[in-house]
Amino acid sequence: MSEPTDLTIAEARDLLAAGELSSRELTEAQIGAMEAGRGLNAYITETPEIALDMAEASDRRRSGGEAGKLEGIPVAIKDLFCTRGVPTTAGSRILDGFVPFYESTVTANMFAEGAVMLGKTNLDEFAMGSANLTSYYGAAINPWRARGDDRERVPGGSSGGSASAVAGRMALGATGTDTGGSIRQPAAFCGVVGLKPTYGRCSRWGVVAFASSLDQAGPMARSVRDAAIMLGAMAGHDPRDSTSADMPVPDFEEDIDAGVKGMRIGIPREYRVDGVPGEIEALWRRGVRWLEEQGAAAVEIGLPHTKYALPAYYVVAPAEASSNLARYDGVKYGLRVESDDLTAMYEQTRAQGFGAEVKRRVLIGAYVLSAGYYDAYYLKAQKVRARIADDFREAWRTVDAILTPATPSAAFRADDPPADPVAMYLNDIFTVPVNLAGLPGLSVPAGLTHDGLPLGLQVVGKAFDEATVLRVGRAIEAAAGFDARPAGR
Amino acid sequence: MAATIEGATGVWEYAIGLEVHAQIVSNAKLFSGASTAFGAEPNANVSPIDAGMPGMLPVINMACIEQAVKTGLAIDGAVNAHSVFDRKNYFYPDLPQGYQISQYKQPVVSGGHLEIELEDGGTRRIGVERLHVEQDAGKSLHDRDPSSSHVDLNRSGVGLMEIVSHPDLRSPEEAATYVRKLRTILRYAGTCDGNMQEGSLRVDVNVSVRRPGGALGVRCEIKNLNSIRFLRRAIEVEASRQVGVLEAGGEIEQETRLFDVGRNVTRPMRGKEEAHDYRYFPDPDLPPLRLDRAWIDRIAASMPELPDARRARFMRDYGLSAYDAGVLVAEKENADFYEAAAEGRDKKLAANWVISELFGQLNKAGRTVDESPVGAAALGELIDLVADGAISGRIAKDVFAWMFETGKGAAAIVEEKGLRQVTDAGAIGAEIDGVMEREAAKVAEYRAGKHKLFGFFVGQVMRASGGKANPKAVNDILRAKLGG
């Protein structure tokens, strides 16, 4: 048996079922790994006592003959999910001292399926960022290093703590949330699998909102199968979220190995972008070849409005964020900076409570919604969004899934991030259109750069067809044989 | 009922539009399961949604939507199969989300109208532009602590209907009549209790002035008027302020103002630099509200009788005057009481009893019909005693007063006090004989042709009988005896 912390969820599940491993043993091993890996700052809050209690309860359930889909599996929870009795920060100072008295639907679903919570993972403040550099609790670090360069790499963002924890063997899996790429980009940067499900597949109830029409929770894990197992435990209709889809949740694992024979895979020409390194283009071509070798047909397709996706996203997402973040005002919970009068209290609380990136987006959002600008920005962006969704709908007439690179680069250095916000926003160029269209997208580790950093490919599917996305992802995973490990710890 | 304002430079006309915020009668709030009960301990009826906790999401309470649809149908509005909830963004401590969920461009009901009754007996149709649904804010309490304000979120998230009229109202009195009429309709529909003291009905008024027949002037909005008296006064004060400004050569700036009751003036609510930009946009947490036509039709088919229809029925079927019918239907409880008391009896007689005697006593006692010590059945019993000739109408009024005071039944009081009317000719004849004996001189005058003394004899006989003698019998027997 390999180290318990090296197991996939599927492997651990089998060992637990066979009685060769207890959840308590597995959880203790994870707690040890968390302590050893603290240098990566992947966790904002570790909850070892809760984890051990949950593990013991799981072992008792199992000995009583009960076992949920994630029975006894220790996982990390992005600190954007409200967890009852455990501080929830959203990576922001403004939620100082906030301890929810309710449990998000997704975590409640996972716990009901037996999952064990190890702690709350680091993230960009309010999930706004692509490098985990905007967290009030300090940057999370990528366990990967370039060959011959020991300087720290960013784990991507916003679910950077989750990606770092999974890659660094500090959790078997983790939850993430993805508004414009926040699961898929850090997964690619850290060499793990990340799935953003269809909008509406997982309940948003109890997840701190960034941009309501785009936010979607999803799994991050070390194999496609693990992502499928986790999604099955996370998903489901929730009457408390009016945007949650009343759709049956299939067994995502069932057909995962069914292969891609006869499938038509779309290769969007608009995703060939200037400035993307040749090795990413090459990896993409390799991905196409792997699928063709397994019997799929590659079809070049057009997604003509792709170039408008990022600008539209940076109107819609900040607009919703500016309104969603209005509740953090110092009145009810979290940080309050006492001042002489109400207006000063608001101003001081929000000035000191929010970081620069959050302020930037709140300002952009307030601007694009303001009188006289609404039509030119917000309304226009919504129209663009509809066109982008139409592009994909058109594509589904000819293809079953779409393959693209996950990111335009590998993990960059924490001390040398993109120079300006727009350069940083370009990180999400391949992922953002998928959110705007509400579709499922999967990032699968598929290779390494010349200097040994992981790269991912993205599989996009039809709405609520995560099963096909996972099947294609599994085919790539199998062909890529990605078994490199981070050297960072 | 249109009124004008005499300015220094001539006559001005009012143009008034109302925005009525009516709290929806429902058990739970518009977007959460918390109770809407009035008068609970502060912050007792608050769900994490109403408190704007992180990650909380609204879910539409369809019972509230049904109430809004009912109200829309009651004012002949068009119920929209597709409407949208928007966020109205602004900061205030009693607005926990930092935005109010309301409907902006696509309300649930468009158009509609209601008829208001004018003093001259006519009616006027006032157009309604729209009815939309929105959530209420909480309440800031500034008098609990010298150094800080407190916030009560019990009201936060309670469902409101905002009913916006066209600027069709032409006087403060018409505006008052409109509010009263709308309140009556809401109460008949069972969609709002109309209680202005408890804040279930709040009024914002848009006031402008113009030369008669001219184009509409620039309006000012006066917010949060919680009584009809203040509404009327605020309109008067604001209109004369505007006339003053215009006649001095100034211009009216469109703004929001508050009515200062103590000083009887309106003043700007906030400076121009603080003017709100609400940054409305569709709430991404709520998909558009789609209403099934069949569902709307089912609601339409189950609508209760509304005040205009009831008034018409009282006039047509019961022969009541427009005025009496109007008085009776103004409050649903009153009309219900009347119909119960009049059941199987003379409708007009019953109307007289309810309007003059019952309402008179209730008014004096400061009670509503629901608190009346005399129930509809008891009043009916009294009316029957008069109709049967058991007591006279005059005695009956005394009996009613005793009933009101003691809560006892009419028959019991009549028996207890020996008030049963005397119709026995022998007994009445004996009383008459006694009077004629005492007033022999007047009898002689009468017989000499001074017939106007007849009333004097009737009065004497009635007094002698303690009011119990049947007046008709007294008349007949007296005429015969005097004639003899």
PDB file of N, CA and C in Angstrom, chain A residues 82 98 101-102 204-207 212 239-243 323-324 326-327 332-333 342 346 350 366 369-371 374 378, chain B residues 48 51-59 87 89 91-93 96-99 105 277 279-282 284-287:
ATOM      1  N   CYS A  82     -19.853  28.299   3.385  1.00  0.00           N
ATOM      2  CA  CYS A  82     -20.168  28.492   4.793  1.00  0.00           C
ATOM      3  C   CYS A  82     -20.244  27.135   5.471  1.00  0.00           C
ATOM      4  N   PHE A  98     -16.339  36.088  11.462  1.00  0.00           N
ATOM      5  CA  PHE A  98     -17.639  35.537  11.050  1.00  0.00           C
ATOM      6  C   PHE A  98     -17.629  34.011  11.135  1.00  0.00           C
ATOM      7  N   PHE A 101     -23.759  30.005  11.195  1.00  0.00           N
ATOM      8  CA  PHE A 101     -24.553  29.083  12.001  1.00  0.00           C
ATOM      9  C   PHE A 101     -25.352  28.171  11.069  1.00  0.00           C
ATOM     10  N   TYR A 102     -24.901  28.115   9.815  1.00  0.00           N
ATOM     11  CA  TYR A 102     -25.573  27.243   8.843  1.00  0.00           C
ATOM     12  C   TYR A 102     -24.502  26.592   7.977  1.00  0.00           C
ATOM     13  N   ARG A 204     -25.881  26.846  -4.955  1.00  0.00           N
ATOM     14  CA  ARG A 204     -25.056  27.965  -4.492  1.00  0.00           C
ATOM     15  C   ARG A 204     -25.427  28.383  -3.071  1.00  0.00           C
ATOM     16  N   TRP A 205     -26.440  27.735  -2.484  1.00  0.00           N
ATOM     17  CA  TRP A 205     -26.902  28.137  -1.154  1.00  0.00           C
ATOM     18  C   TRP A 205     -25.779  27.936  -0.134  1.00  0.00           C
ATOM     19  N   GLY A 206     -25.437  29.000   0.545  1.00  0.00           N
ATOM     20  CA  GLY A 206     -24.396  28.909   1.562  1.00  0.00           C
ATOM     21  C   GLY A 206     -22.991  29.099   1.027  1.00  0.00           C
ATOM     22  N   VAL A 207     -22.881  29.387  -0.267  1.00  0.00           N
ATOM     23  CA  VAL A 207     -21.570  29.719  -0.822  1.00  0.00           C
ATOM     24  C   VAL A 207     -21.516  31.243  -0.934  1.00  0.00           C
ATOM     25  N   SER A 212     -23.320  35.933  -9.081  1.00  0.00           N
ATOM     26  CA  SER A 212     -24.351  34.904  -8.921  1.00  0.00           C
ATOM     27  C   SER A 212     -24.678  34.139 -10.198  1.00  0.00           C
ATOM     28  N   PRO A 239     -34.096  23.298  -3.430  1.00  0.00           N
ATOM     29  CA  PRO A 239     -35.178  24.291  -3.511  1.00  0.00           C
ATOM     30  C   PRO A 239     -34.817  25.640  -2.879  1.00  0.00           C
ATOM     31  N   ARG A 240     -33.737  25.669  -2.116  1.00  0.00           N
ATOM     32  CA  ARG A 240     -33.344  26.947  -1.499  1.00  0.00           C
ATOM     33  C   ARG A 240     -32.534  27.828  -2.455  1.00  0.00           C
ATOM     34  N   ASP A 241     -32.150  27.256  -3.615  1.00  0.00           N
ATOM     35  CA  ASP A 241     -31.443  28.035  -4.638  1.00  0.00           C
ATOM     36  C   ASP A 241     -32.313  28.018  -5.894  1.00  0.00           C
ATOM     37  N   SER A 242     -32.906  29.168  -6.217  1.00  0.00           N
ATOM     38  CA  SER A 242     -33.843  29.226  -7.343  1.00  0.00           C
ATOM     39  C   SER A 242     -33.157  28.990  -8.677  1.00  0.00           C
ATOM     40  N   THR A 243     -31.807  29.062  -8.710  1.00  0.00           N
ATOM     41  CA  THR A 243     -31.099  28.825  -9.964  1.00  0.00           C
ATOM     42  C   THR A 243     -30.558  27.401 -10.023  1.00  0.00           C
ATOM     43  N   SER A 323     -22.919  44.431  -6.279  1.00  0.00           N
ATOM     44  CA  SER A 323     -24.171  44.325  -5.541  1.00  0.00           C
ATOM     45  C   SER A 323     -24.080  43.230  -4.461  1.00  0.00           C
ATOM     46  N   ASN A 324     -23.498  42.093  -4.823  1.00  0.00           N
ATOM     47  CA  ASN A 324     -23.380  40.995  -3.846  1.00  0.00           C
ATOM     48  C   ASN A 324     -22.538  41.376  -2.632  1.00  0.00           C
ATOM     49  N   ALA A 326     -22.329  44.331  -1.323  1.00  0.00           N
ATOM     50  CA  ALA A 326     -22.862  45.493  -0.599  1.00  0.00           C
ATOM     51  C   ALA A 326     -23.227  45.129   0.835  1.00  0.00           C
ATOM     52  N   ARG A 327     -23.507  43.839   1.075  1.00  0.00           N
ATOM     53  CA  ARG A 327     -23.945  43.429   2.416  1.00  0.00           C
ATOM     54  C   ARG A 327     -22.810  43.510   3.442  1.00  0.00           C
ATOM     55  N   LYS A 332     -23.728  44.193  10.485  1.00  0.00           N
ATOM     56  CA  LYS A 332     -24.326  42.967  11.029  1.00  0.00           C
ATOM     57  C   LYS A 332     -23.312  41.937  11.525  1.00  0.00           C
ATOM     58  N   TYR A 333     -22.204  41.783  10.780  1.00  0.00           N
ATOM     59  CA  TYR A 333     -21.232  40.739  11.126  1.00  0.00           C
ATOM     60  C   TYR A 333     -19.910  41.129  10.499  1.00  0.00           C
ATOM     61  N   LEU A 342     -22.372  57.238  10.418  1.00  0.00           N
ATOM     62  CA  LEU A 342     -22.681  56.030   9.650  1.00  0.00           C
ATOM     63  C   LEU A 342     -21.874  55.970   8.351  1.00  0.00           C
ATOM     64  N   TYR A 346     -19.221  53.108   7.213  1.00  0.00           N
ATOM     65  CA  TYR A 346     -19.262  52.339   5.958  1.00  0.00           C
ATOM     66  C   TYR A 346     -17.930  52.472   5.217  1.00  0.00           C
ATOM     67  N   ARG A 350     -15.263  49.380   4.763  1.00  0.00           N
ATOM     68  CA  ARG A 350     -15.046  48.813   3.429  1.00  0.00           C
ATOM     69  C   ARG A 350     -13.654  49.151   2.902  1.00  0.00           C
ATOM     70  N   ALA A 366     -20.027  48.999 -10.039  1.00  0.00           N
ATOM     71  CA  ALA A 366     -20.915  50.126  -9.759  1.00  0.00           C
ATOM     72  C   ALA A 366     -20.973  51.046 -10.985  1.00  0.00           C
ATOM     73  N   LEU A 369     -23.138  49.677 -13.932  1.00  0.00           N
ATOM     74  CA  LEU A 369     -24.577  49.626 -13.648  1.00  0.00           C
ATOM     75  C   LEU A 369     -25.172  51.017 -13.466  1.00  0.00           C
ATOM     76  N   SER A 370     -24.325  52.036 -13.461  1.00  0.00           N
ATOM     77  CA  SER A 370     -24.841  53.349 -13.078  1.00  0.00           C
ATOM     78  C   SER A 370     -25.643  53.972 -14.214  1.00  0.00           C
ATOM     79  N   ALA A 371     -26.496  54.905 -13.821  1.00  0.00           N
ATOM     80  CA  ALA A 371     -27.418  55.538 -14.766  1.00  0.00           C
ATOM     81  C   ALA A 371     -26.631  56.131 -15.925  1.00  0.00           C
ATOM     82  N   TYR A 374     -25.544  51.876 -18.053  1.00  0.00           N
ATOM     83  CA  TYR A 374     -26.118  50.531 -17.979  1.00  0.00           C
ATOM     84  C   TYR A 374     -26.272  49.906 -19.369  1.00  0.00           C
ATOM     85  N   TYR A 378     -23.587  47.034 -19.216  1.00  0.00           N
ATOM     86  CA  TYR A 378     -24.202  45.823 -18.676  1.00  0.00           C
ATOM     87  C   TYR A 378     -25.110  45.143 -19.701  1.00  0.00           C
TER      88      TYR A 378
ATOM     89  N   PRO B  48     -31.859  33.878   8.158  1.00  0.00           N
ATOM     90  CA  PRO B  48     -30.559  34.366   7.665  1.00  0.00           C
ATOM     91  C   PRO B  48     -30.673  35.080   6.318  1.00  0.00           C
ATOM     92  N   ALA B  51     -31.551  38.656   7.001  1.00  0.00           N
ATOM     93  CA  ALA B  51     -30.452  39.369   7.651  1.00  0.00           C
ATOM     94  C   ALA B  51     -29.284  39.577   6.693  1.00  0.00           C
ATOM     95  N   GLY B  52     -29.429  39.129   5.451  1.00  0.00           N
ATOM     96  CA  GLY B  52     -28.360  39.325   4.473  1.00  0.00           C
ATOM     97  C   GLY B  52     -27.089  38.584   4.840  1.00  0.00           C
ATOM     98  N   MET B  53     -27.235  37.363   5.399  1.00  0.00           N
ATOM     99  CA  MET B  53     -26.040  36.594   5.761  1.00  0.00           C
ATOM    100  C   MET B  53     -25.338  36.120   4.483  1.00  0.00           C
ATOM    101  N   PRO B  54     -24.019  35.918   4.568  1.00  0.00           N
ATOM    102  CA  PRO B  54     -23.268  35.483   3.384  1.00  0.00           C
ATOM    103  C   PRO B  54     -23.824  34.170   2.821  1.00  0.00           C
ATOM    104  N   GLY B  55     -23.950  34.126   1.503  1.00  0.00           N
ATOM    105  CA  GLY B  55     -24.359  32.896   0.838  1.00  0.00           C
ATOM    106  C   GLY B  55     -25.851  32.616   0.843  1.00  0.00           C
ATOM    107  N   MET B  56     -26.642  33.501   1.444  1.00  0.00           N
ATOM    108  CA  MET B  56     -28.077  33.251   1.506  1.00  0.00           C
ATOM    109  C   MET B  56     -28.741  33.676   0.198  1.00  0.00           C
ATOM    110  N   LEU B  57     -29.779  32.945  -0.189  1.00  0.00           N
ATOM    111  CA  LEU B  57     -30.434  33.190  -1.468  1.00  0.00           C
ATOM    112  C   LEU B  57     -31.943  33.325  -1.280  1.00  0.00           C
ATOM    113  N   PRO B  58     -32.556  34.206  -2.041  1.00  0.00           N
ATOM    114  CA  PRO B  58     -34.014  34.368  -1.959  1.00  0.00           C
ATOM    115  C   PRO B  58     -34.750  33.302  -2.763  1.00  0.00           C
ATOM    116  N   VAL B  59     -35.901  32.891  -2.268  1.00  0.00           N
ATOM    117  CA  VAL B  59     -36.790  32.009  -3.036  1.00  0.00           C
ATOM    118  C   VAL B  59     -38.173  32.648  -2.990  1.00  0.00           C
ATOM    119  N   ARG B  87     -32.670  44.245  -8.575  1.00  0.00           N
ATOM    120  CA  ARG B  87     -32.074  44.749  -7.337  1.00  0.00           C
ATOM    121  C   ARG B  87     -31.980  46.267  -7.404  1.00  0.00           C
ATOM    122  N   ASN B  89     -30.076  49.058  -5.549  1.00  0.00           N
ATOM    123  CA  ASN B  89     -28.902  49.077  -4.673  1.00  0.00           C
ATOM    124  C   ASN B  89     -28.758  50.395  -3.905  1.00  0.00           C
ATOM    125  N   PHE B  91     -27.202  51.789   0.304  1.00  0.00           N
ATOM    126  CA  PHE B  91     -26.733  51.401   1.636  1.00  0.00           C
ATOM    127  C   PHE B  91     -27.630  51.997   2.708  1.00  0.00           C
ATOM    128  N   TYR B  92     -28.091  51.183   3.608  1.00  0.00           N
ATOM    129  CA  TYR B  92     -28.736  51.668   4.818  1.00  0.00           C
ATOM    130  C   TYR B  92     -28.720  50.540   5.846  1.00  0.00           C
ATOM    131  N   PRO B  93     -28.538  50.868   7.119  1.00  0.00           N
ATOM    132  CA  PRO B  93     -28.397  49.783   8.111  1.00  0.00           C
ATOM    133  C   PRO B  93     -29.594  48.838   8.186  1.00  0.00           C
ATOM    134  N   PRO B  96     -30.328  44.940   4.965  1.00  0.00           N
ATOM    135  CA  PRO B  96     -29.172  44.080   5.244  1.00  0.00           C
ATOM    136  C   PRO B  96     -28.430  43.607   3.999  1.00  0.00           C
ATOM    137  N   GLN B  97     -29.124  43.427   2.877  1.00  0.00           N
ATOM    138  CA  GLN B  97     -28.432  42.927   1.692  1.00  0.00           C
ATOM    139  C   GLN B  97     -27.649  44.022   0.976  1.00  0.00           C
ATOM    140  N   GLY B  98     -27.965  45.279   1.325  1.00  0.00           N
ATOM    141  CA  GLY B  98     -27.381  46.371   0.557  1.00  0.00           C
ATOM    142  C   GLY B  98     -28.153  46.622  -0.729  1.00  0.00           C
ATOM    143  N   TYR B  99     -29.218  45.899  -0.920  1.00  0.00           N
ATOM    144  CA  TYR B  99     -30.135  46.161  -2.030  1.00  0.00           C
ATOM    145  C   TYR B  99     -31.507  45.644  -1.656  1.00  0.00           C
ATOM    146  N   LYS B 105     -38.451  47.176 -14.404  1.00  0.00           N
ATOM    147  CA  LYS B 105     -38.974  47.399 -15.760  1.00  0.00           C
ATOM    148  C   LYS B 105     -40.134  46.478 -16.111  1.00  0.00           C
ATOM    149  N   ASP B 277     -28.174  56.772  -7.027  1.00  0.00           N
ATOM    150  CA  ASP B 277     -28.266  56.070  -8.300  1.00  0.00           C
ATOM    151  C   ASP B 277     -28.447  54.610  -7.897  1.00  0.00           C
ATOM    152  N   ARG B 279     -28.776  51.894  -9.440  1.00  0.00           N
ATOM    153  CA  ARG B 279     -28.097  50.834 -10.205  1.00  0.00           C
ATOM    154  C   ARG B 279     -28.950  49.564 -10.313  1.00  0.00           C
ATOM    155  N   TYR B 280     -30.189  49.760 -10.728  1.00  0.00           N
ATOM    156  CA  TYR B 280     -31.091  48.614 -10.920  1.00  0.00           C
ATOM    157  C   TYR B 280     -30.495  47.623 -11.908  1.00  0.00           C
ATOM    158  N   PHE B 281     -30.603  46.351 -11.614  1.00  0.00           N
ATOM    159  CA  PHE B 281     -30.342  45.317 -12.612  1.00  0.00           C
ATOM    160  C   PHE B 281     -31.058  44.039 -12.181  1.00  0.00           C
ATOM    161  N   PRO B 282     -31.359  43.167 -13.147  1.00  0.00           N
ATOM    162  CA  PRO B 282     -32.131  41.969 -12.809  1.00  0.00           C
ATOM    163  C   PRO B 282     -31.409  41.140 -11.752  1.00  0.00           C
ATOM    164  N   PRO B 284     -29.734  38.309 -10.260  1.00  0.00           N
ATOM    165  CA  PRO B 284     -29.269  37.043 -10.839  1.00  0.00           C
ATOM    166  C   PRO B 284     -29.600  35.830  -9.964  1.00  0.00           C
ATOM    167  N   ASP B 285     -30.067  36.064  -8.752  1.00  0.00           N
ATOM    168  CA  ASP B 285     -30.450  34.939  -7.893  1.00  0.00           C
ATOM    169  C   ASP B 285     -31.858  34.423  -8.200  1.00  0.00           C
ATOM    170  N   LEU B 286     -32.620  35.204  -8.981  1.00  0.00           N
ATOM    171  CA  LEU B 286     -34.019  34.850  -9.223  1.00  0.00           C
ATOM    172  C   LEU B 286     -34.312  34.805 -10.716  1.00  0.00           C
ATOM    173  N   PRO B 287     -34.645  33.638 -11.226  1.00  0.00           N
ATOM    174  CA  PRO B 287     -35.051  33.581 -12.636  1.00  0.00           C
ATOM    175  C   PRO B 287     -36.338  34.406 -12.814  1.00  0.00           C
TER     176      PRO B 287
END
